[in-house]
Every structure is written in C-alpha cells, then in structure tokens.
Amino acid sequence: NNETDAEQLGEYVGKEKGFLDLSGYWQKIDKNFSPVDTLDEAGTEKYGMELSHRFSLQDQVRLIYERGLLYNSAPFENPIATDQLQASRTQMLTAQWQHVWQKFAFITEWLHKSVANDLNPNPKDGKGNVTGNVLGERIQYDFSKTASLYLGQQLGLTAINDSFTTAGFSKKISDN
C-alpha cells in the first residue's frame, strides 16, 4: 500500500466526502432592529458551532452548541420590545441522530437549554433561571426526490403537558 499516513487520515475524516463537518456562526441584532421574525431577538448577540459525522449512508450524528446573550439596553424605540424582552443568557446543547431506511428518515433529538437572568438588574416576577430538556422525533416519508411528508413530536421532560406536534409536506418546485 503506497498511501501515506496523512492520506489514510484524510479517508478516515472524510476528505471530499462530507464525512466529518464543522461549522460555526456569530450574529448580532441591534436593539432597534424589529422585523417580525426577529422581534423577540432585538438586542441579541449569538454564536454557535455544529459538528456532524456521517457513519454511513444511512446514519449521521450532529452535536450543536449555541449561546445567546440578550442585552436589555432600554429604552427600545419599539414599545413591544420594551414590554416583552428582558436581558438573559441562553445556552443550548443539542444531540441529533438521523437514520435513513428505504423511503423513511428518522430524526431523534435531545436538547438541553438553560436560561439565566443574570444580565437583567430587574427581572420580571416569576422569571428566574430556567433549565429544561426536550426529547423529539421526526419521521419523514419521501415519495420521490422532490416530495415528502413528515410528522414530528417534541416532549418537554421537565413539565407535564409540555409537548409540540407538527406535520407537514415539502415539494421542490424547481432546481433552478
């Protein structure tokens, strides 16, 4: 075998195969930036990383770490933000496993989230530090390469009646 150790290592970590991927991001949203989809994130700074590993064509795992800081630097120009937002520090760790079997994809996920109000000098009544765990499952059926149906369920493990159910479809209209 004429392969060097470096070439063998490249094969192991998936050189040119998407076998092992690492990504990260940093984001800062100004306190007065208020489009509807980011209204509850005004004044936030976030960063995160994701490490994914494909064991085979059928199995992939992902580890995701995210941290967000919401600074309550009032006065907000947006009155909704003033009433609804308070400074907090959020940290999330997610582990996800995806398995593909024939036309089905099964995605199992565990999320640990902690929120601390230590950035807020005057926390609102009843809102202290919160920690929670969520377990989720999503099943997807692919009719074709462009059409699928899915059903998902998430359960909060720290409270009774803490669940989130979703169902839907996707259809790729065009590749261009």
PDB file of C-alpha atoms in Angstrom:
ATOM      1  CA  ASN A   1       0.000   0.000   0.000  1.00  0.00           C
ATOM      2  CA  ASN A   2       1.519   3.305  -1.151  1.00  0.00           C
ATOM      3  CA  GLU A   3      -0.817   5.590   0.857  1.00  0.00           C
ATOM      4  CA  THR A   4       0.823   7.834   3.406  1.00  0.00           C
ATOM      5  CA  ASP A   5      -0.492   8.193   6.945  1.00  0.00           C
ATOM      6  CA  ALA A   6      -1.904  11.624   6.018  1.00  0.00           C
ATOM      7  CA  GLU A   7      -3.855  10.142   3.084  1.00  0.00           C
ATOM      8  CA  GLN A   8      -5.289   7.411   5.319  1.00  0.00           C
ATOM      9  CA  LEU A   9      -6.271  10.029   7.905  1.00  0.00           C
ATOM     10  CA  GLY A  10      -7.955  12.040   5.128  1.00  0.00           C
ATOM     11  CA  GLU A  11     -10.045   8.997   4.239  1.00  0.00           C
ATOM     12  CA  TYR A  12     -10.981   8.492   7.882  1.00  0.00           C
ATOM     13  CA  VAL A  13     -12.181  12.072   8.441  1.00  0.00           C
ATOM     14  CA  GLY A  14     -13.984  12.055   5.111  1.00  0.00           C
ATOM     15  CA  LYS A  15     -11.750  14.058   2.821  1.00  0.00           C
ATOM     16  CA  GLU A  16     -14.043  15.187  -0.014  1.00  0.00           C
ATOM     17  CA  LYS A  17     -16.897  13.000   1.264  1.00  0.00           C
ATOM     18  CA  GLY A  18     -18.811  15.155   3.767  1.00  0.00           C
ATOM     19  CA  PHE A  19     -17.943  12.544   6.364  1.00  0.00           C
ATOM     20  CA  LEU A  20     -16.990  14.993   9.127  1.00  0.00           C
ATOM     21  CA  ASP A  21     -18.170  18.622   9.036  1.00  0.00           C
ATOM     22  CA  LEU A  22     -17.632  21.567  11.371  1.00  0.00           C
ATOM     23  CA  SER A  23     -19.445  24.885  11.054  1.00  0.00           C
ATOM     24  CA  GLY A  24     -19.942  27.943  13.226  1.00  0.00           C
ATOM     25  CA  TYR A  25     -21.557  31.363  13.270  1.00  0.00           C
ATOM     26  CA  TRP A  26     -21.710  34.701  15.075  1.00  0.00           C
ATOM     27  CA  GLN A  27     -24.696  37.069  14.881  1.00  0.00           C
ATOM     28  CA  LYS A  28     -25.555  40.434  16.418  1.00  0.00           C
ATOM     29  CA  ILE A  29     -29.013  42.024  16.149  1.00  0.00           C
ATOM     30  CA  ASP A  30     -29.285  45.715  17.024  1.00  0.00           C
ATOM     31  CA  LYS A  31     -31.738  46.568  19.827  1.00  0.00           C
ATOM     32  CA  ASN A  32     -33.959  48.566  17.453  1.00  0.00           C
ATOM     33  CA  PHE A  33     -33.923  46.128  14.518  1.00  0.00           C
ATOM     34  CA  SER A  34     -37.519  44.897  14.500  1.00  0.00           C
ATOM     35  CA  PRO A  35     -38.715  42.856  11.541  1.00  0.00           C
ATOM     36  CA  VAL A  36     -41.462  40.479  12.649  1.00  0.00           C
ATOM     37  CA  ASP A  37     -39.292  37.337  12.504  1.00  0.00           C
ATOM     38  CA  THR A  38     -36.604  38.765  14.849  1.00  0.00           C
ATOM     39  CA  LEU A  39     -38.741  40.974  17.107  1.00  0.00           C
ATOM     40  CA  ASP A  40     -38.122  38.835  20.173  1.00  0.00           C
ATOM     41  CA  GLU A  41     -34.367  38.826  19.465  1.00  0.00           C
ATOM     42  CA  ALA A  42     -33.761  42.602  19.347  1.00  0.00           C
ATOM     43  CA  GLY A  43     -30.521  43.372  21.202  1.00  0.00           C
ATOM     44  CA  THR A  44     -29.198  39.808  20.918  1.00  0.00           C
ATOM     45  CA  GLU A  45     -25.707  38.523  20.297  1.00  0.00           C
ATOM     46  CA  LYS A  46     -25.409  34.816  19.381  1.00  0.00           C
ATOM     47  CA  TYR A  47     -22.779  32.318  18.432  1.00  0.00           C
ATOM     48  CA  GLY A  48     -22.717  28.597  17.880  1.00  0.00           C
ATOM     49  CA  MET A  49     -20.976  25.582  16.419  1.00  0.00           C
ATOM     50  CA  GLU A  50     -22.072  22.334  14.838  1.00  0.00           C
ATOM     51  CA  LEU A  51     -20.105  19.133  14.402  1.00  0.00           C
ATOM     52  CA  SER A  52     -21.638  16.425  12.229  1.00  0.00           C
ATOM     53  CA  HIS A  53     -20.342  12.972  11.429  1.00  0.00           C
ATOM     54  CA  ARG A  54     -21.695  10.547   8.841  1.00  0.00           C
ATOM     55  CA  PHE A  55     -21.105   6.962   9.958  1.00  0.00           C
ATOM     56  CA  SER A  56     -22.643   5.504   6.800  1.00  0.00           C
ATOM     57  CA  LEU A  57     -25.027   6.456   4.012  1.00  0.00           C
ATOM     58  CA  GLN A  58     -27.874   5.701   6.448  1.00  0.00           C
ATOM     59  CA  ASP A  59     -26.599   7.154   9.758  1.00  0.00           C
ATOM     60  CA  GLN A  60     -25.452  10.627  10.754  1.00  0.00           C
ATOM     61  CA  VAL A  61     -24.989  12.330  14.137  1.00  0.00           C
ATOM     62  CA  ARG A  62     -24.847  16.043  14.893  1.00  0.00           C
ATOM     63  CA  LEU A  63     -23.783  17.960  18.007  1.00  0.00           C
ATOM     64  CA  ILE A  64     -24.849  21.599  18.152  1.00  0.00           C
ATOM     65  CA  TYR A  65     -23.845  24.217  20.734  1.00  0.00           C
ATOM     66  CA  GLU A  66     -25.460  27.672  20.789  1.00  0.00           C
ATOM     67  CA  ARG A  67     -25.151  30.582  23.179  1.00  0.00           C
ATOM     68  CA  GLY A  68     -27.150  33.790  23.118  1.00  0.00           C
ATOM     69  CA  LEU A  69     -26.946  36.996  25.137  1.00  0.00           C
ATOM     70  CA  LEU A  70     -29.947  39.316  25.145  1.00  0.00           C
ATOM     71  CA  TYR A  71     -28.940  42.745  26.414  1.00  0.00           C
ATOM     72  CA  ASN A  72     -31.777  44.844  27.798  1.00  0.00           C
ATOM     73  CA  SER A  73     -30.333  48.232  26.959  1.00  0.00           C
ATOM     74  CA  ALA A  74     -33.559  50.237  27.196  1.00  0.00           C
ATOM     75  CA  PRO A  75     -35.052  52.444  26.027  1.00  0.00           C
ATOM     76  CA  PHE A  76     -36.118  50.464  22.979  1.00  0.00           C
ATOM     77  CA  GLU A  77     -37.695  52.508  20.222  1.00  0.00           C
ATOM     78  CA  ASN A  78     -40.109  49.629  19.736  1.00  0.00           C
ATOM     79  CA  PRO A  79     -42.632  49.557  22.640  1.00  0.00           C
ATOM     80  CA  ILE A  80     -43.345  45.845  22.154  1.00  0.00           C
ATOM     81  CA  ALA A  81     -39.692  45.050  22.752  1.00  0.00           C
ATOM     82  CA  THR A  82     -39.699  47.156  25.937  1.00  0.00           C
ATOM     83  CA  ASP A  83     -42.675  45.257  27.370  1.00  0.00           C
ATOM     84  CA  GLN A  84     -41.743  41.736  26.289  1.00  0.00           C
ATOM     85  CA  LEU A  85     -37.973  41.418  26.451  1.00  0.00           C
ATOM     86  CA  GLN A  86     -35.680  41.141  29.400  1.00  0.00           C
ATOM     87  CA  ALA A  87     -31.954  40.566  29.471  1.00  0.00           C
ATOM     88  CA  SER A  88     -30.939  36.921  29.638  1.00  0.00           C
ATOM     89  CA  ARG A  89     -28.186  34.465  28.866  1.00  0.00           C
ATOM     90  CA  THR A  90     -29.241  31.335  26.946  1.00  0.00           C
ATOM     91  CA  GLN A  91     -27.215  28.197  26.332  1.00  0.00           C
ATOM     92  CA  MET A  92     -28.337  25.176  24.289  1.00  0.00           C
ATOM     93  CA  LEU A  93     -26.752  21.819  23.570  1.00  0.00           C
ATOM     94  CA  THR A  94     -28.404  19.541  21.016  1.00  0.00           C
ATOM     95  CA  ALA A  95     -27.560  15.959  20.053  1.00  0.00           C
ATOM     96  CA  GLN A  96     -29.242  14.561  16.956  1.00  0.00           C
ATOM     97  CA  TRP A  97     -29.172  11.196  15.185  1.00  0.00           C
ATOM     98  CA  GLN A  98     -30.609  10.642  11.722  1.00  0.00           C
ATOM     99  CA  HIS A  99     -31.218   7.198  10.246  1.00  0.00           C
ATOM    100  CA  VAL A 100     -32.454   6.597   6.701  1.00  0.00           C
ATOM    101  CA  TRP A 101     -34.259   3.355   5.874  1.00  0.00           C
ATOM    102  CA  GLN A 102     -35.655   2.889   2.374  1.00  0.00           C
ATOM    103  CA  LYS A 103     -38.008   5.876   1.830  1.00  0.00           C
ATOM    104  CA  PHE A 104     -38.136   6.831   5.534  1.00  0.00           C
ATOM    105  CA  ALA A 105     -35.900   9.164   7.529  1.00  0.00           C
ATOM    106  CA  PHE A 106     -35.977   9.066  11.344  1.00  0.00           C
ATOM    107  CA  ILE A 107     -34.508  12.008  13.256  1.00  0.00           C
ATOM    108  CA  THR A 108     -34.135  11.665  17.031  1.00  0.00           C
ATOM    109  CA  GLU A 109     -33.087  14.731  19.021  1.00  0.00           C
ATOM    110  CA  TRP A 110     -32.294  15.667  22.613  1.00  0.00           C
ATOM    111  CA  LEU A 111     -31.987  19.350  23.612  1.00  0.00           C
ATOM    112  CA  HIS A 112     -30.724  20.789  26.886  1.00  0.00           C
ATOM    113  CA  LYS A 113     -31.465  24.500  27.353  1.00  0.00           C
ATOM    114  CA  SER A 114     -30.639  26.822  30.229  1.00  0.00           C
ATOM    115  CA  VAL A 115     -31.699  30.460  30.568  1.00  0.00           C
ATOM    116  CA  ALA A 116     -30.231  32.760  33.227  1.00  0.00           C
ATOM    117  CA  ASN A 117     -31.462  36.254  34.073  1.00  0.00           C
ATOM    118  CA  ASP A 118     -28.123  37.396  35.473  1.00  0.00           C
ATOM    119  CA  LEU A 119     -27.825  40.160  32.844  1.00  0.00           C
ATOM    120  CA  ASN A 120     -31.070  41.810  33.982  1.00  0.00           C
ATOM    121  CA  PRO A 121     -30.921  44.068  37.060  1.00  0.00           C
ATOM    122  CA  ASN A 122     -34.745  43.924  37.476  1.00  0.00           C
ATOM    123  CA  PRO A 123     -36.068  40.505  36.399  1.00  0.00           C
ATOM    124  CA  LYS A 124     -39.815  40.318  35.893  1.00  0.00           C
ATOM    125  CA  ASP A 125     -41.791  38.486  38.579  1.00  0.00           C
ATOM    126  CA  GLY A 126     -41.706  34.709  38.187  1.00  0.00           C
ATOM    127  CA  LYS A 127     -38.871  34.655  35.675  1.00  0.00           C
ATOM    128  CA  GLY A 128     -35.696  33.345  37.252  1.00  0.00           C
ATOM    129  CA  ASN A 129     -33.159  30.870  35.965  1.00  0.00           C
ATOM    130  CA  VAL A 130     -34.720  28.064  33.939  1.00  0.00           C
ATOM    131  CA  THR A 131     -33.284  24.737  32.776  1.00  0.00           C
ATOM    132  CA  GLY A 132     -35.092  22.235  30.603  1.00  0.00           C
ATOM    133  CA  ASN A 133     -34.669  19.144  28.459  1.00  0.00           C
ATOM    134  CA  VAL A 134     -36.599  18.232  25.321  1.00  0.00           C
ATOM    135  CA  LEU A 135     -36.757  14.904  23.500  1.00  0.00           C
ATOM    136  CA  GLY A 136     -38.002  14.872  19.915  1.00  0.00           C
ATOM    137  CA  GLU A 137     -38.648  12.543  16.993  1.00  0.00           C
ATOM    138  CA  ARG A 138     -39.420  13.358  13.372  1.00  0.00           C
ATOM    139  CA  ILE A 139     -40.402  10.766  10.780  1.00  0.00           C
ATOM    140  CA  GLN A 140     -40.268  11.687   7.120  1.00  0.00           C
ATOM    141  CA  TYR A 141     -41.527   9.688   4.159  1.00  0.00           C
ATOM    142  CA  ASP A 142     -40.095  10.555   0.730  1.00  0.00           C
ATOM    143  CA  PHE A 143     -42.500   9.910  -2.138  1.00  0.00           C
ATOM    144  CA  SER A 144     -39.783  10.965  -4.572  1.00  0.00           C
ATOM    145  CA  LYS A 145     -36.623  13.069  -4.665  1.00  0.00           C
ATOM    146  CA  THR A 146     -38.804  16.173  -4.682  1.00  0.00           C
ATOM    147  CA  ALA A 147     -41.816  15.348  -2.448  1.00  0.00           C
ATOM    148  CA  SER A 148     -42.147  14.221   1.175  1.00  0.00           C
ATOM    149  CA  LEU A 149     -44.470  14.119   4.191  1.00  0.00           C
ATOM    150  CA  TYR A 150     -43.335  14.422   7.809  1.00  0.00           C
ATOM    151  CA  LEU A 151     -44.656  14.084  11.346  1.00  0.00           C
ATOM    152  CA  GLY A 152     -42.831  15.277  14.449  1.00  0.00           C
ATOM    153  CA  GLN A 153     -43.285  15.248  18.206  1.00  0.00           C
ATOM    154  CA  GLN A 154     -41.280  17.034  20.901  1.00  0.00           C
ATOM    155  CA  LEU A 155     -41.756  16.390  24.617  1.00  0.00           C
ATOM    156  CA  GLY A 156     -40.510  18.608  27.409  1.00  0.00           C
ATOM    157  CA  LEU A 157     -39.053  16.362  30.087  1.00  0.00           C
ATOM    158  CA  THR A 158     -39.394  18.839  32.953  1.00  0.00           C
ATOM    159  CA  ALA A 159     -43.145  19.576  32.944  1.00  0.00           C
ATOM    160  CA  ILE A 160     -46.433  17.753  32.417  1.00  0.00           C
ATOM    161  CA  ASN A 161     -48.366  18.599  29.225  1.00  0.00           C
ATOM    162  CA  ASP A 162     -45.255  20.105  27.635  1.00  0.00           C
ATOM    163  CA  SER A 163     -45.335  18.958  24.015  1.00  0.00           C
ATOM    164  CA  PHE A 164     -45.152  20.238  20.460  1.00  0.00           C
ATOM    165  CA  THR A 165     -46.580  18.321  17.493  1.00  0.00           C
ATOM    166  CA  THR A 166     -46.024  19.159  13.848  1.00  0.00           C
ATOM    167  CA  ALA A 167     -46.988  17.648  10.495  1.00  0.00           C
ATOM    168  CA  GLY A 168     -46.351  18.863   7.000  1.00  0.00           C
ATOM    169  CA  PHE A 169     -45.174  18.280   3.485  1.00  0.00           C
ATOM    170  CA  SER A 170     -42.481  19.592   1.205  1.00  0.00           C
ATOM    171  CA  LYS A 171     -42.354  19.737  -2.562  1.00  0.00           C
ATOM    172  CA  LYS A 172     -39.419  21.044  -4.532  1.00  0.00           C
ATOM    173  CA  ILE A 173     -40.884  23.110  -7.362  1.00  0.00           C
ATOM    174  CA  SER A 174     -37.704  23.755  -9.313  1.00  0.00           C
ATOM    175  CA  ASP A 175     -33.977  23.058  -9.166  1.00  0.00           C
ATOM    176  CA  ASN A 176     -33.095  26.463 -10.620  1.00  0.00           C
TER     177      ASN A 176
END
